Amino acid sequence: MYTEKMVAEAVKKVLEQLNTDKNNSEIKVGVSQRHVHLSKEDLEILFGKGFELTKAKTLMGREFASEQFVTLVGPSLKSIEKVRVLGPVRKNTQVEISRTDTFVLKVSPPVRPSGEIENSEKLVIVGPKGCVYLKEGVIIANRHIHLTPSFASENGISDNDYVDVLVEGIKPTKFFDVQVRVRDDFNVEMHIDTDDANSAGIKNGDKVTIIKR
């Protein structure tokens, strides 16, 4: 026979465990603005022979926000100016924009993990010294989470797992199928674009909760 006191104690323990699990799996949000990653070849076409990016701010691991900007031009000649270039240079040039940006540029890029650019969208990149016609490389980045190996291990998560993410606050929601990437030079952070951030009413530094499947 359960007494009222026993039930109350059981409920208390469950709530304490839920709060503990939640705190352990809470991570920070980083809202990603539209940006460009350039190959060395395209960097020199856009900015000049031998040009090197100037670091403005360290982001994560080797990646940094540079002081350089380019203009994106779509097939209808509509453009978006002041798009920041991220460094260091990569093997292939990649442009990451939001769905809202596609309405301006009149392009239809796929939603992809970073680096998966085969058969993606095209456009023109304009720099101070020249232009690059990008035949593929324009994507909408998928929602993803960066984790350190220690955080991933403590929470039973592996590289390339897919998890759901709970967003609490003024516009509560849940993001499904969020890709996890684990690397020792990562910060613990979920990256979403401005469209997702605005729809959920969240900003840089807000906390969300990983929900394992």
GROMACS .gro file of C-alpha atoms in nm:
model
  213
    1MET     CA    1   0.000   0.000   0.000
    2TYR     CA    2   0.152   0.332  -0.108
    3THR     CA    3   0.119   0.620   0.136
    4GLU     CA    4   0.096   0.983   0.031
    5LYS     CA    5   0.446   1.039   0.171
    6MET     CA    6   0.594   0.753  -0.033
    7VAL     CA    7   0.439   0.885  -0.354
    8ALA     CA    8   0.566   1.235  -0.282
    9GLU     CA    9   0.920   1.103  -0.224
   10ALA     CA   10   0.910   0.900  -0.546
   11VAL     CA   11   0.795   1.201  -0.748
   12LYS     CA   12   1.068   1.414  -0.590
   13LYS     CA   13   1.340   1.166  -0.690
   14VAL     CA   14   1.214   1.146  -1.046
   15LEU     CA   15   1.208   1.525  -1.079
   16GLU     CA   16   1.559   1.551  -0.934
   17GLN     CA   17   1.686   1.296  -1.186
   18LEU     CA   18   1.517   1.475  -1.474
   19ASN     CA   19   1.675   1.804  -1.370
   20THR     CA   20   2.016   1.638  -1.340
   21ASP     CA   21   1.988   1.483  -1.687
   22LYS     CA   22   1.873   1.813  -1.831
   23ASN     CA   23   2.163   2.007  -1.679
   24ASN     CA   24   2.413   1.752  -1.809
   25SER     CA   25   2.281   1.774  -2.164
   26GLU     CA   26   2.229   2.151  -2.184
   27ILE     CA   27   2.438   2.321  -2.449
   28LYS     CA   28   2.488   2.673  -2.579
   29VAL     CA   29   2.347   2.799  -2.908
   30GLY     CA   30   2.553   2.973  -3.174
   31VAL     CA   31   2.353   3.152  -3.444
   32SER     CA   32   2.532   3.135  -3.778
   33GLN     CA   33   2.498   3.429  -4.016
   34ARG     CA   34   2.541   3.379  -4.392
   35HIS     CA   35   2.910   3.331  -4.472
   36VAL     CA   36   3.163   3.202  -4.723
   37HIS     CA   37   3.453   2.956  -4.703
   38LEU     CA   38   3.706   3.005  -4.984
   39SER     CA   39   3.962   2.786  -5.153
   40LYS     CA   40   4.310   2.938  -5.190
   41GLU     CA   41   4.259   2.970  -5.566
   42ASP     CA   42   3.927   3.154  -5.531
   43LEU     CA   43   4.065   3.373  -5.250
   44GLU     CA   44   4.339   3.498  -5.482
   45ILE     CA   45   4.093   3.561  -5.766
   46LEU     CA   46   3.871   3.767  -5.537
   47PHE     CA   47   4.137   3.953  -5.336
   48GLY     CA   48   4.460   3.931  -5.535
   49LYS     CA   49   4.761   3.707  -5.580
   50GLY     CA   50   4.923   3.601  -5.250
   51PHE     CA   51   4.642   3.751  -5.040
   52GLU     CA   52   4.588   3.610  -4.691
   53LEU     CA   53   4.279   3.649  -4.473
   54THR     CA   54   4.300   3.880  -4.174
   55LYS     CA   55   4.163   3.729  -3.853
   56ALA     CA   56   3.895   3.935  -3.679
   57LYS     CA   57   3.774   3.677  -3.426
   58THR     CA   58   3.851   3.317  -3.338
   59LEU     CA   59   3.544   3.095  -3.371
   60MET     CA   60   3.626   2.730  -3.301
   61GLY     CA   61   3.941   2.526  -3.340
   62ARG     CA   62   4.127   2.666  -3.642
   63GLU     CA   63   3.824   2.850  -3.778
   64PHE     CA   64   3.802   3.228  -3.755
   65ALA     CA   65   3.591   3.516  -3.880
   66SER     CA   66   3.801   3.731  -4.111
   67GLU     CA   67   3.786   4.104  -4.176
   68GLN     CA   68   3.712   4.034  -4.543
   69PHE     CA   69   3.370   4.048  -4.710
   70VAL     CA   70   3.231   3.955  -5.051
   71THR     CA   71   2.910   4.009  -5.245
   72LEU     CA   72   2.685   3.721  -5.355
   73VAL     CA   73   2.502   3.758  -5.687
   74GLY     CA   74   2.222   3.526  -5.797
   75PRO     CA   75   2.107   3.441  -6.153
   76SER     CA   76   1.853   3.724  -6.151
   77LEU     CA   77   2.138   3.966  -6.066
   78LYS     CA   78   1.992   4.027  -5.721
   79SER     CA   79   2.273   4.050  -5.467
   80ILE     CA   80   2.359   4.036  -5.097
   81GLU     CA   81   2.654   4.251  -4.992
   82LYS     CA   82   2.892   4.235  -4.694
   83VAL     CA   83   2.897   3.856  -4.659
   84ARG     CA   84   3.180   3.762  -4.427
   85VAL     CA   85   3.458   3.524  -4.529
   86LEU     CA   86   3.560   3.262  -4.272
   87GLY     CA   87   3.909   3.118  -4.252
   88PRO     CA   88   4.130   2.933  -4.294
   89VAL     CA   89   4.110   2.850  -4.664
   90ARG     CA   90   3.953   2.518  -4.758
   91LYS     CA   91   3.995   2.269  -5.038
   92ASN     CA   92   3.664   2.378  -5.193
   93THR     CA   93   3.472   2.705  -5.180
   94GLN     CA   94   3.140   2.683  -4.994
   95VAL     CA   95   2.866   2.942  -4.942
   96GLU     CA   96   2.620   2.898  -4.652
   97ILE     CA   97   2.299   3.099  -4.661
   98SER     CA   98   1.955   3.085  -4.502
   99ARG     CA   99   1.625   3.003  -4.670
  100THR     CA  100   1.529   3.371  -4.644
  101ASP     CA  101   1.844   3.461  -4.840
  102THR     CA  102   1.734   3.231  -5.123
  103PHE     CA  103   1.430   3.449  -5.185
  104VAL     CA  104   1.657   3.747  -5.244
  105LEU     CA  105   1.913   3.564  -5.460
  106LYS     CA  106   1.653   3.349  -5.643
  107VAL     CA  107   1.845   3.026  -5.585
  108SER     CA  108   1.741   2.686  -5.447
  109PRO     CA  109   2.028   2.531  -5.250
  110PRO     CA  110   1.985   2.197  -5.072
  111VAL     CA  111   2.006   2.151  -4.695
  112ARG     CA  112   2.339   1.977  -4.640
  113PRO     CA  113   2.610   1.912  -4.381
  114SER     CA  114   2.911   2.135  -4.431
  115GLY     CA  115   3.145   1.997  -4.697
  116GLU     CA  116   2.878   1.808  -4.893
  117ILE     CA  117   2.857   2.037  -5.193
  118GLU     CA  118   2.826   1.798  -5.488
  119ASN     CA  119   2.537   1.902  -5.716
  120SER     CA  120   2.450   2.193  -5.491
  121GLU     CA  121   2.348   2.543  -5.604
  122LYS     CA  122   2.556   2.793  -5.801
  123LEU     CA  123   2.603   3.170  -5.797
  124VAL     CA  124   2.864   3.442  -5.848
  125ILE     CA  125   3.097   3.569  -5.573
  126VAL     CA  126   3.231   3.921  -5.620
  127GLY     CA  127   3.541   4.049  -5.445
  128PRO     CA  128   3.748   4.368  -5.470
  129LYS     CA  129   3.984   4.219  -5.730
  130GLY     CA  130   3.767   3.980  -5.930
  131CYS     CA  131   3.468   3.745  -5.957
  132VAL     CA  132   3.423   3.371  -5.914
  133TYR     CA  133   3.147   3.182  -6.091
  134LEU     CA  134   3.072   2.905  -5.844
  135LYS     CA  135   2.928   2.609  -6.036
  136GLU     CA  136   2.840   2.430  -5.711
  137GLY     CA  137   2.896   2.497  -5.343
  138VAL     CA  138   2.593   2.691  -5.220
  139ILE     CA  139   2.405   2.517  -4.938
  140ILE     CA  140   2.174   2.577  -4.645
  141ALA     CA  141   2.369   2.425  -4.358
  142ASN     CA  142   2.188   2.156  -4.162
  143ARG     CA  143   2.130   2.202  -3.791
  144HIS     CA  144   2.428   2.053  -3.614
  145ILE     CA  145   2.598   2.024  -3.278
  146HIS     CA  146   2.969   2.046  -3.203
  147LEU     CA  147   3.083   1.843  -2.901
  148THR     CA  148   3.411   1.776  -2.728
  149PRO     CA  149   3.500   1.405  -2.684
  150SER     CA  150   3.460   1.434  -2.305
  151PHE     CA  151   3.110   1.587  -2.325
  152ALA     CA  152   3.004   1.330  -2.584
  153SER     CA  153   3.135   1.041  -2.374
  154GLU     CA  154   2.969   1.167  -2.054
  155ASN     CA  155   2.634   1.188  -2.234
  156GLY     CA  156   2.656   0.865  -2.436
  157ILE     CA  157   2.673   1.041  -2.772
  158SER     CA  158   2.898   0.950  -3.066
  159ASP     CA  159   3.024   1.136  -3.370
  160ASN     CA  160   2.763   1.156  -3.648
  161ASP     CA  161   2.475   1.059  -3.418
  162TYR     CA  162   2.144   1.234  -3.474
  163VAL     CA  163   1.957   1.373  -3.175
  164ASP     CA  164   1.655   1.591  -3.105
  165VAL     CA  165   1.689   1.926  -2.930
  166LEU     CA  166   1.439   2.089  -2.696
  167VAL     CA  167   1.408   2.467  -2.700
  168GLU     CA  168   1.237   2.627  -2.403
  169GLY     CA  169   1.151   2.993  -2.362
  170ILE     CA  170   0.908   3.237  -2.519
  171LYS     CA  171   0.856   3.020  -2.829
  172PRO     CA  172   0.909   2.658  -2.714
  173THR     CA  173   0.987   2.414  -2.990
  174LYS     CA  174   1.178   2.098  -3.074
  175PHE     CA  175   1.436   2.048  -3.347
  176PHE     CA  176   1.450   1.697  -3.495
  177ASP     CA  177   1.737   1.511  -3.662
  178VAL     CA  178   2.022   1.736  -3.548
  179GLN     CA  179   2.361   1.600  -3.655
  180VAL     CA  180   2.635   1.567  -3.392
  181ARG     CA  181   3.002   1.617  -3.475
  182VAL     CA  182   3.268   1.531  -3.216
  183ARG     CA  183   3.624   1.663  -3.229
  184ASP     CA  184   3.881   1.758  -2.968
  185ASP     CA  185   3.916   2.118  -3.091
  186PHE     CA  186   3.542   2.189  -3.085
  187ASN     CA  187   3.348   2.396  -2.834
  188VAL     CA  188   3.024   2.249  -2.699
  189GLU     CA  189   2.772   2.435  -2.910
  190MET     CA  190   2.471   2.390  -3.137
  191HIS     CA  191   2.479   2.583  -3.464
  192ILE     CA  192   2.161   2.702  -3.633
  193ASP     CA  193   2.099   2.968  -3.895
  194THR     CA  194   1.916   3.296  -3.847
  195ASP     CA  195   1.585   3.156  -3.975
  196ASP     CA  196   1.580   2.880  -3.713
  197ALA     CA  197   1.688   3.121  -3.441
  198ASN     CA  198   1.417   3.371  -3.524
  199SER     CA  199   1.146   3.105  -3.549
  200ALA     CA  200   1.231   2.973  -3.202
  201GLY     CA  201   1.299   3.312  -3.044
  202ILE     CA  202   1.657   3.226  -2.943
  203LYS     CA  203   1.988   3.409  -2.974
  204ASN     CA  204   2.360   3.352  -2.931
  205GLY     CA  205   2.441   3.209  -2.590
  206ASP     CA  206   2.094   3.075  -2.510
  207LYS     CA  207   2.073   2.719  -2.378
  208VAL     CA  208   1.896   2.422  -2.534
  209THR     CA  209   1.869   2.058  -2.424
  210ILE     CA  210   1.984   1.752  -2.615
  211ILE     CA  211   1.727   1.470  -2.617
  212LYS     CA  212   1.879   1.136  -2.707
  213ARG     CA  213   1.663   0.892  -2.900
   0.00000   0.00000   0.00000
